[in-house]
mmCIF file of C-alpha atoms in Angstrom:
data_model
loop_
_atom_site.group_PDB
_atom_site.id
_atom_site.type_symbol
_atom_site.label_atom_id
_atom_site.label_comp_id
_atom_site.label_asym_id
_atom_site.label_seq_id
_atom_site.Cartn_x
_atom_site.Cartn_y
_atom_site.Cartn_z
ATOM 1 C CA MET A 1 -120.226 -161.504 -93.389
ATOM 2 C CA SER A 2 -121.486 -157.900 -93.147
ATOM 3 C CA ALA A 3 -122.493 -158.470 -89.517
ATOM 4 C CA LEU A 4 -119.032 -159.776 -88.644
ATOM 5 C CA VAL A 5 -117.387 -156.853 -90.431
ATOM 6 C CA LEU A 6 -119.526 -154.378 -88.473
ATOM 7 C CA VAL A 7 -118.626 -155.957 -85.121
ATOM 8 C CA VAL A 8 -114.926 -155.910 -86.016
ATOM 9 C CA VAL A 9 -115.198 -152.300 -87.186
ATOM 10 C CA GLY A 10 -117.020 -151.572 -83.920
ATOM 11 C CA VAL A 11 -113.967 -152.778 -82.016
ATOM 12 C CA LEU A 12 -111.872 -150.391 -84.101
ATOM 13 C CA THR A 13 -114.254 -147.502 -83.409
ATOM 14 C CA GLY A 14 -113.997 -148.204 -79.691
ATOM 15 C CA LEU A 15 -110.225 -148.081 -79.966
ATOM 16 C CA THR A 16 -110.252 -144.829 -81.955
ATOM 17 C CA THR A 17 -112.761 -143.282 -79.527
ATOM 18 C CA VAL A 18 -110.346 -143.721 -76.647
ATOM 19 C CA VAL A 19 -107.029 -143.224 -78.420
ATOM 20 C CA PHE A 20 -107.970 -140.439 -80.852
ATOM 21 C CA GLY A 21 -111.295 -139.047 -79.590
ATOM 22 C CA PHE A 22 -113.029 -139.867 -82.868
ATOM 23 C CA GLY A 23 -116.221 -141.388 -81.458
ATOM 24 C CA GLY A 24 -116.211 -143.566 -84.565
ATOM 25 C CA GLY A 25 -117.316 -141.173 -87.316
ATOM 26 C CA PHE A 26 -114.341 -141.390 -89.627
ATOM 27 C CA VAL A 27 -114.206 -145.161 -89.356
ATOM 28 C CA THR A 28 -117.911 -145.963 -89.538
ATOM 29 C CA VAL A 29 -119.052 -143.722 -92.416
ATOM 30 C CA PRO A 30 -117.114 -145.527 -95.198
ATOM 31 C CA VAL A 31 -118.112 -148.950 -93.833
ATOM 32 C CA ILE A 32 -121.816 -148.113 -93.553
ATOM 33 C CA VAL A 33 -121.810 -146.648 -97.068
ATOM 34 C CA TRP A 34 -120.573 -150.071 -98.235
ATOM 35 C CA VAL A 35 -122.912 -152.147 -96.038
ATOM 36 C CA ASP A 36 -125.996 -150.074 -96.897
ATOM 37 C CA ALA A 37 -125.329 -149.777 -100.625
ATOM 38 C CA ALA A 38 -128.873 -151.138 -101.176
ATOM 39 C CA ALA A 39 -130.185 -147.734 -100.079
ATOM 40 C CA GLY A 40 -128.825 -146.295 -103.323
ATOM 41 C CA PRO A 41 -128.376 -142.515 -103.323
ATOM 42 C CA ALA A 42 -129.471 -142.354 -99.675
ATOM 43 C CA ALA A 43 -126.557 -144.544 -98.512
ATOM 44 C CA ALA A 44 -124.337 -141.558 -97.716
ATOM 45 C CA THR A 45 -127.015 -139.916 -95.583
ATOM 46 C CA VAL A 46 -127.804 -143.225 -93.844
ATOM 47 C CA ALA A 47 -124.085 -143.617 -93.100
ATOM 48 C CA VAL A 48 -123.855 -140.138 -91.577
ATOM 49 C CA ALA A 49 -127.048 -140.700 -89.577
ATOM 50 C CA THR A 50 -125.988 -144.115 -88.265
ATOM 51 C CA SER A 51 -122.551 -142.761 -87.478
ATOM 52 C CA SER A 52 -124.129 -140.023 -85.336
ATOM 53 C CA LEU A 53 -125.863 -142.610 -83.143
ATOM 54 C CA VAL A 54 -122.686 -144.665 -82.737
ATOM 55 C CA MET A 55 -120.661 -141.562 -81.933
ATOM 56 C CA VAL A 56 -122.993 -140.199 -79.289
ATOM 57 C CA VAL A 57 -123.123 -143.518 -77.419
ATOM 58 C CA ASN A 58 -119.362 -144.072 -77.650
ATOM 59 C CA ALA A 59 -118.602 -140.483 -76.668
ATOM 60 C CA VAL A 60 -120.936 -140.515 -73.652
ATOM 61 C CA VAL A 61 -119.509 -143.805 -72.365
ATOM 62 C CA ALA A 62 -115.938 -142.586 -72.890
ATOM 63 C CA THR A 63 -116.676 -139.260 -71.169
ATOM 64 C CA ALA A 64 -118.238 -141.021 -68.188
ATOM 65 C CA ALA A 65 -115.062 -143.063 -67.752
ATOM 66 C CA THR A 66 -112.676 -140.100 -68.159
ATOM 67 C CA PRO A 67 -110.823 -138.989 -64.991
ATOM 68 C CA ARG A 68 -112.429 -135.935 -63.388
ATOM 69 C CA PRO A 69 -109.192 -133.857 -63.392
ATOM 70 C CA VAL A 70 -109.130 -134.060 -67.203
ATOM 71 C CA LEU A 71 -112.782 -133.052 -67.536
ATOM 72 C CA ARG A 72 -112.207 -130.029 -65.285
ATOM 73 C CA ARG A 73 -110.502 -128.400 -68.263
ATOM 74 C CA LEU A 74 -114.015 -127.952 -69.695
ATOM 75 C CA ARG A 75 -115.013 -125.512 -66.960
ATOM 76 C CA GLY A 76 -116.344 -122.294 -68.432
ATOM 77 C CA THR A 77 -117.066 -123.851 -71.848
ATOM 78 C CA ALA A 78 -120.878 -123.918 -71.576
ATOM 79 C CA PRO A 79 -121.345 -121.410 -74.470
ATOM 80 C CA LEU A 80 -119.107 -123.555 -76.686
ATOM 81 C CA LEU A 81 -121.012 -126.742 -75.814
ATOM 82 C CA VAL A 82 -124.377 -125.110 -76.522
ATOM 83 C CA LEU A 83 -123.218 -123.739 -79.891
ATOM 84 C CA LEU A 84 -121.778 -127.129 -80.841
ATOM 85 C CA GLY A 85 -125.211 -128.627 -80.242
ATOM 86 C CA ILE A 86 -127.013 -125.925 -82.237
ATOM 87 C CA GLY A 87 -124.547 -126.325 -85.088
ATOM 88 C CA GLY A 88 -124.974 -130.100 -84.976
ATOM 89 C CA LEU A 89 -128.734 -129.689 -85.227
ATOM 90 C CA GLY A 90 -128.434 -127.441 -88.263
ATOM 91 C CA GLY A 91 -125.870 -129.652 -89.975
ATOM 92 C CA ALA A 92 -128.067 -132.718 -89.544
ATOM 93 C CA VAL A 93 -131.093 -130.946 -91.021
ATOM 94 C CA ALA A 94 -128.988 -129.889 -94.022
ATOM 95 C CA ALA A 95 -127.612 -133.423 -94.496
ATOM 96 C CA CYS A 96 -131.127 -134.858 -94.759
ATOM 97 C CA SER A 97 -131.747 -132.991 -98.013
ATOM 98 C CA ALA A 98 -128.211 -132.746 -99.410
ATOM 99 C CA PRO A 99 -127.105 -134.714 -102.497
ATOM 100 C CA ALA A 100 -125.209 -137.886 -101.617
ATOM 101 C CA ARG A 101 -122.214 -136.860 -103.725
ATOM 102 C CA LEU A 102 -121.919 -133.569 -101.833
ATOM 103 C CA ILE A 103 -121.679 -135.405 -98.496
ATOM 104 C CA HIS A 104 -119.245 -137.962 -99.902
ATOM 105 C CA TRP A 105 -116.889 -135.477 -101.521
ATOM 106 C CA GLY A 106 -117.221 -133.041 -98.647
ATOM 107 C CA PHE A 107 -116.033 -135.835 -96.367
ATOM 108 C CA VAL A 108 -113.099 -136.579 -98.698
ATOM 109 C CA VAL A 109 -112.039 -132.945 -99.067
ATOM 110 C CA TYR A 110 -112.255 -132.300 -95.346
ATOM 111 C CA LEU A 111 -110.111 -135.324 -94.560
ATOM 112 C CA ALA A 112 -107.517 -134.318 -97.141
ATOM 113 C CA VAL A 113 -107.297 -130.740 -95.837
ATOM 114 C CA THR A 114 -106.924 -131.971 -92.256
ATOM 115 C CA VAL A 115 -104.106 -134.363 -93.156
ATOM 116 C CA VAL A 116 -102.208 -131.735 -95.160
ATOM 117 C CA ASP A 117 -102.660 -129.169 -92.393
ATOM 118 C CA GLY A 118 -101.387 -131.598 -89.742
ATOM 119 C CA LEU A 119 -98.308 -132.418 -91.789
ATOM 120 C CA ALA A 120 -97.505 -128.957 -93.125
ATOM 121 C CA ARG A 121 -98.130 -126.688 -90.166
ATOM 122 C CA PRO A 122 -95.971 -126.921 -87.051
ATOM 123 C CA GLY A 123 -97.598 -127.708 -83.746
ATOM 124 C CA PHE A 124 -99.391 -130.978 -84.409
ATOM 125 C CA LEU A 125 -96.835 -133.749 -84.743
ATOM 126 C CA ARG A 126 -94.678 -132.046 -82.159
ATOM 127 C CA PRO A 127 -96.177 -129.141 -80.181
ATOM 128 C CA ALA A 128 -93.957 -126.142 -79.573
ATOM 129 C CA PRO A 129 -92.430 -126.041 -76.047
ATOM 130 C CA ALA A 130 -93.861 -122.567 -75.456
ATOM 131 C CA ALA A 131 -97.371 -123.775 -76.309
ATOM 132 C CA ALA A 132 -96.997 -126.775 -74.038
ATOM 133 C CA ALA A 133 -95.902 -124.564 -71.149
ATOM 134 C CA ALA A 134 -98.860 -122.230 -71.634
ATOM 135 C CA ALA A 135 -101.497 -124.957 -72.117
ATOM 136 C CA GLY A 136 -102.445 -125.059 -68.461
ATOM 137 C CA ARG A 137 -102.712 -121.275 -68.118
ATOM 138 C CA ARG A 138 -104.718 -120.091 -71.105
ATOM 139 C CA ALA A 139 -108.430 -120.296 -71.822
ATOM 140 C CA PHE A 140 -109.885 -123.374 -73.496
ATOM 141 C CA ALA A 141 -108.298 -123.787 -76.927
ATOM 142 C CA VAL A 142 -111.582 -124.043 -78.879
ATOM 143 C CA PRO A 143 -113.236 -120.571 -78.935
ATOM 144 C CA ALA A 144 -116.953 -120.500 -78.160
ATOM 145 C CA ALA A 145 -117.721 -118.687 -81.437
ATOM 146 C CA SER A 146 -116.326 -121.629 -83.419
ATOM 147 C CA GLY A 147 -118.882 -124.017 -81.912
ATOM 148 C CA LEU A 148 -121.571 -123.224 -84.485
ATOM 149 C CA PRO A 149 -119.509 -123.894 -87.650
ATOM 150 C CA ILE A 150 -117.722 -126.887 -86.104
ATOM 151 C CA GLY A 151 -121.019 -128.462 -85.081
ATOM 152 C CA ALA A 152 -122.656 -127.806 -88.450
ATOM 153 C CA VAL A 153 -119.837 -129.202 -90.587
ATOM 154 C CA ALA A 154 -119.275 -132.162 -88.273
ATOM 155 C CA ALA A 155 -122.935 -133.219 -88.260
ATOM 156 C CA PHE A 156 -123.311 -132.658 -92.006
ATOM 157 C CA LEU A 157 -120.349 -134.924 -92.780
ATOM 158 C CA GLY A 158 -120.857 -137.360 -89.887
ATOM 159 C CA VAL A 159 -117.417 -136.828 -88.379
ATOM 160 C CA GLY A 160 -118.417 -135.836 -84.846
ATOM 161 C CA GLY A 161 -116.225 -132.756 -84.637
ATOM 162 C CA SER A 162 -113.113 -134.426 -83.284
ATOM 163 C CA VAL A 163 -111.206 -133.834 -86.493
ATOM 164 C CA MET A 164 -111.654 -130.099 -85.920
ATOM 165 C CA THR A 165 -111.289 -129.946 -82.155
ATOM 166 C CA VAL A 166 -108.332 -132.332 -81.813
ATOM 167 C CA PRO A 167 -105.982 -130.167 -83.955
ATOM 168 C CA LEU A 168 -107.060 -127.013 -82.096
ATOM 169 C CA LEU A 169 -106.503 -128.626 -78.708
ATOM 170 C CA ARG A 170 -103.245 -130.170 -79.845
ATOM 171 C CA ARG A 171 -101.828 -126.866 -81.076
ATOM 172 C CA SER A 172 -102.596 -125.300 -77.721
ATOM 173 C CA GLY A 173 -99.824 -127.502 -76.314
ATOM 174 C CA LEU A 174 -101.868 -130.343 -74.824
ATOM 175 C CA PRO A 175 -100.580 -133.916 -75.103
ATOM 176 C CA MET A 176 -102.515 -136.230 -77.409
ATOM 177 C CA GLY A 177 -103.870 -138.301 -74.522
ATOM 178 C CA VAL A 178 -105.602 -135.295 -72.939
ATOM 179 C CA THR A 179 -106.668 -133.968 -76.339
ATOM 180 C CA ALA A 180 -108.379 -137.254 -77.266
ATOM 181 C CA ALA A 181 -110.146 -137.422 -73.900
ATOM 182 C CA LEU A 182 -111.499 -133.864 -74.214
ATOM 183 C CA ALA A 183 -112.699 -134.511 -77.773
ATOM 184 C CA ASN A 184 -115.254 -137.058 -76.539
ATOM 185 C CA PRO A 185 -117.581 -134.690 -74.606
ATOM 186 C CA LEU A 186 -117.344 -132.193 -77.477
ATOM 187 C CA THR A 187 -118.321 -134.963 -79.904
ATOM 188 C CA ALA A 188 -121.292 -135.905 -77.717
ATOM 189 C CA CYS A 189 -122.569 -132.313 -77.816
ATOM 190 C CA VAL A 190 -122.503 -132.308 -81.628
ATOM 191 C CA SER A 191 -123.826 -135.819 -82.170
ATOM 192 C CA ALA A 192 -126.772 -135.911 -79.739
ATOM 193 C CA PRO A 193 -129.000 -133.290 -81.444
ATOM 194 C CA ALA A 194 -127.872 -134.484 -84.880
ATOM 195 C CA CYS A 195 -128.857 -138.048 -83.985
ATOM 196 C CA ALA A 196 -132.303 -136.885 -82.836
ATOM 197 C CA VAL A 197 -132.879 -135.230 -86.216
ATOM 198 C CA PHE A 198 -131.787 -138.307 -88.146
ATOM 199 C CA LEU A 199 -133.991 -140.626 -86.066
ATOM 200 C CA ALA A 200 -136.988 -138.415 -86.835
ATOM 201 C CA THR A 201 -136.269 -137.983 -90.554
ATOM 202 C CA ALA A 202 -136.614 -140.779 -93.108
ATOM 203 C CA GLN A 203 -135.026 -140.843 -96.548
ATOM 204 C CA GLY A 204 -138.171 -142.020 -98.311
ATOM 205 C CA ALA A 205 -138.260 -145.094 -100.496
ATOM 206 C CA ASP A 206 -134.492 -145.507 -100.510
ATOM 207 C CA THR A 207 -134.378 -146.673 -96.882
ATOM 208 C CA ARG A 208 -137.124 -149.277 -97.331
ATOM 209 C CA ALA A 209 -134.485 -151.668 -98.606
ATOM 210 C CA LEU A 210 -132.936 -151.526 -95.116
ATOM 211 C CA VAL A 211 -134.889 -153.808 -92.788
ATOM 212 C CA SER A 212 -133.632 -152.159 -89.608
ATOM 213 C CA ALA A 213 -133.924 -148.518 -90.698
ATOM 214 C CA PHE A 214 -135.517 -146.077 -88.245
ATOM 215 C CA GLY A 215 -135.738 -142.616 -89.695
ATOM 216 C CA SER A 216 -132.420 -142.261 -91.512
ATOM 217 C CA VAL A 217 -130.553 -144.496 -89.042
ATOM 218 C CA ASP A 218 -129.716 -148.144 -89.690
ATOM 219 C CA LEU A 219 -130.341 -149.427 -86.163
ATOM 220 C CA GLY A 220 -129.090 -152.916 -86.999
ATOM 221 C CA ALA A 221 -125.734 -151.636 -88.205
ATOM 222 C CA ALA A 222 -125.480 -149.271 -85.219
ATOM 223 C CA ALA A 223 -126.201 -152.121 -82.774
ATOM 224 C CA LEU A 224 -123.487 -154.328 -84.274
ATOM 225 C CA LEU A 225 -120.973 -151.490 -84.244
ATOM 226 C CA LEU A 226 -121.731 -150.706 -80.608
ATOM 227 C CA LEU A 227 -121.547 -154.400 -79.704
ATOM 228 C CA GLY A 228 -117.908 -154.300 -80.735
ATOM 229 C CA ALA A 229 -117.145 -150.779 -79.511
ATOM 230 C CA LEU A 230 -118.575 -150.411 -76.010
ATOM 231 C CA PRO A 231 -116.531 -153.104 -74.222
ATOM 232 C CA VAL A 232 -113.364 -151.637 -75.744
ATOM 233 C CA VAL A 233 -114.302 -148.081 -74.727
ATOM 234 C CA ALA A 234 -115.130 -149.138 -71.162
ATOM 235 C CA LEU A 235 -111.874 -151.069 -70.794
ATOM 236 C CA LEU A 236 -109.435 -148.684 -72.454
ATOM 237 C CA ARG A 237 -110.880 -145.446 -71.082
ATOM 238 C CA ARG A 238 -110.193 -146.657 -67.564
ATOM 239 C CA ARG A 239 -106.810 -148.088 -68.521
ATOM 240 C CA PRO A 240 -105.689 -146.037 -71.530
ATOM 241 C CA PRO A 241 -102.717 -147.372 -73.469
ATOM 242 C CA ARG A 242 -99.422 -145.560 -73.017
ATOM 243 C CA ILE A 243 -98.285 -144.216 -76.374
ATOM 244 C CA ALA A 244 -95.385 -141.872 -77.056
ATOM 245 C CA ASP A 245 -96.854 -138.451 -77.799
ATOM 246 C CA ARG A 246 -95.367 -137.950 -81.266
ATOM 247 C CA LEU A 247 -96.254 -141.516 -82.284
ATOM 248 C CA HIS A 248 -99.770 -140.858 -81.010
ATOM 249 C CA ALA A 249 -100.091 -137.751 -83.208
ATOM 250 C CA GLY A 250 -98.624 -139.567 -86.214
ATOM 251 C CA GLY A 251 -101.096 -142.415 -85.737
ATOM 252 C CA TYR A 252 -103.958 -139.908 -85.810
ATOM 253 C CA LEU A 253 -102.893 -138.618 -89.219
ATOM 254 C CA ALA A 254 -102.175 -142.144 -90.501
ATOM 255 C CA LEU A 255 -105.699 -143.251 -89.642
ATOM 256 C CA LEU A 256 -107.149 -140.248 -91.450
ATOM 257 C CA CYS A 257 -105.128 -141.234 -94.528
ATOM 258 C CA LEU A 258 -106.483 -144.786 -94.326
ATOM 259 C CA VAL A 259 -110.098 -143.597 -94.141
ATOM 260 C CA LEU A 260 -109.470 -141.111 -96.955
ATOM 261 C CA THR A 261 -108.247 -143.962 -99.148
ATOM 262 C CA ALA A 262 -111.340 -146.030 -98.322
ATOM 263 C CA MET A 263 -113.633 -143.161 -99.298
ATOM 264 C CA LEU A 264 -111.800 -142.598 -102.588
ATOM 265 C CA VAL A 265 -112.090 -146.291 -103.465
ATOM 266 C CA ARG A 266 -115.835 -146.201 -102.696
ATOM 267 C CA THR A 267 -116.608 -143.263 -105.005
ATOM 268 C CA PRO A 268 -120.339 -142.889 -105.768
#
């Protein structure tokens, strides 16, 4: 039953990778915490670690299938991409020794703040016309200096960074479709170094209960998630669904609320 659930959740992560730029982090972390409950206190770290592997593969595949004109918006962002990677490395190292409850409740608090911010502040559900008009003229909406903290927090919580970058890109006036597409390469930059750390770092005796654990990553769970996700990413990235912009933004916040509920139900 767990294997079937992971494949089905993998399909959902593929969908959210393309539609929302998540890479899978918000969807996979609660599910892996449940599936790998046998790891005890290490389950939260295993979930973050496994999520990082799923996210980097999904994000790379989605980026490879993204139209070149969209990716050209990333020109001149090399400092940002490097700092995202450095932050991701540091966040992963911190997550390996952090208490499970800190990761869990940090994830919950971050989700809640993001949802409230998206609902309360103008510019997300419906971008201002002035911002939309200026989106093509201004510099990239995510400042290079923010790469370090975004990467660190994203890797520590296993969220890939999209929940930080999507609102910033959205408020710059970009439509949700472009925002989600640009979030994938940013997620890959955060997740790749974080994943390397997790693969090289074991959680001691707690992960011995997981037959397919490698370092802090549950390779079996990751494989099942990717089995469901990759065909969906490959198909939908080349033929993305057409969704009304405001509905697209509302769906983003609705999914965050759903994951927030799942994490509150599964309180350690």
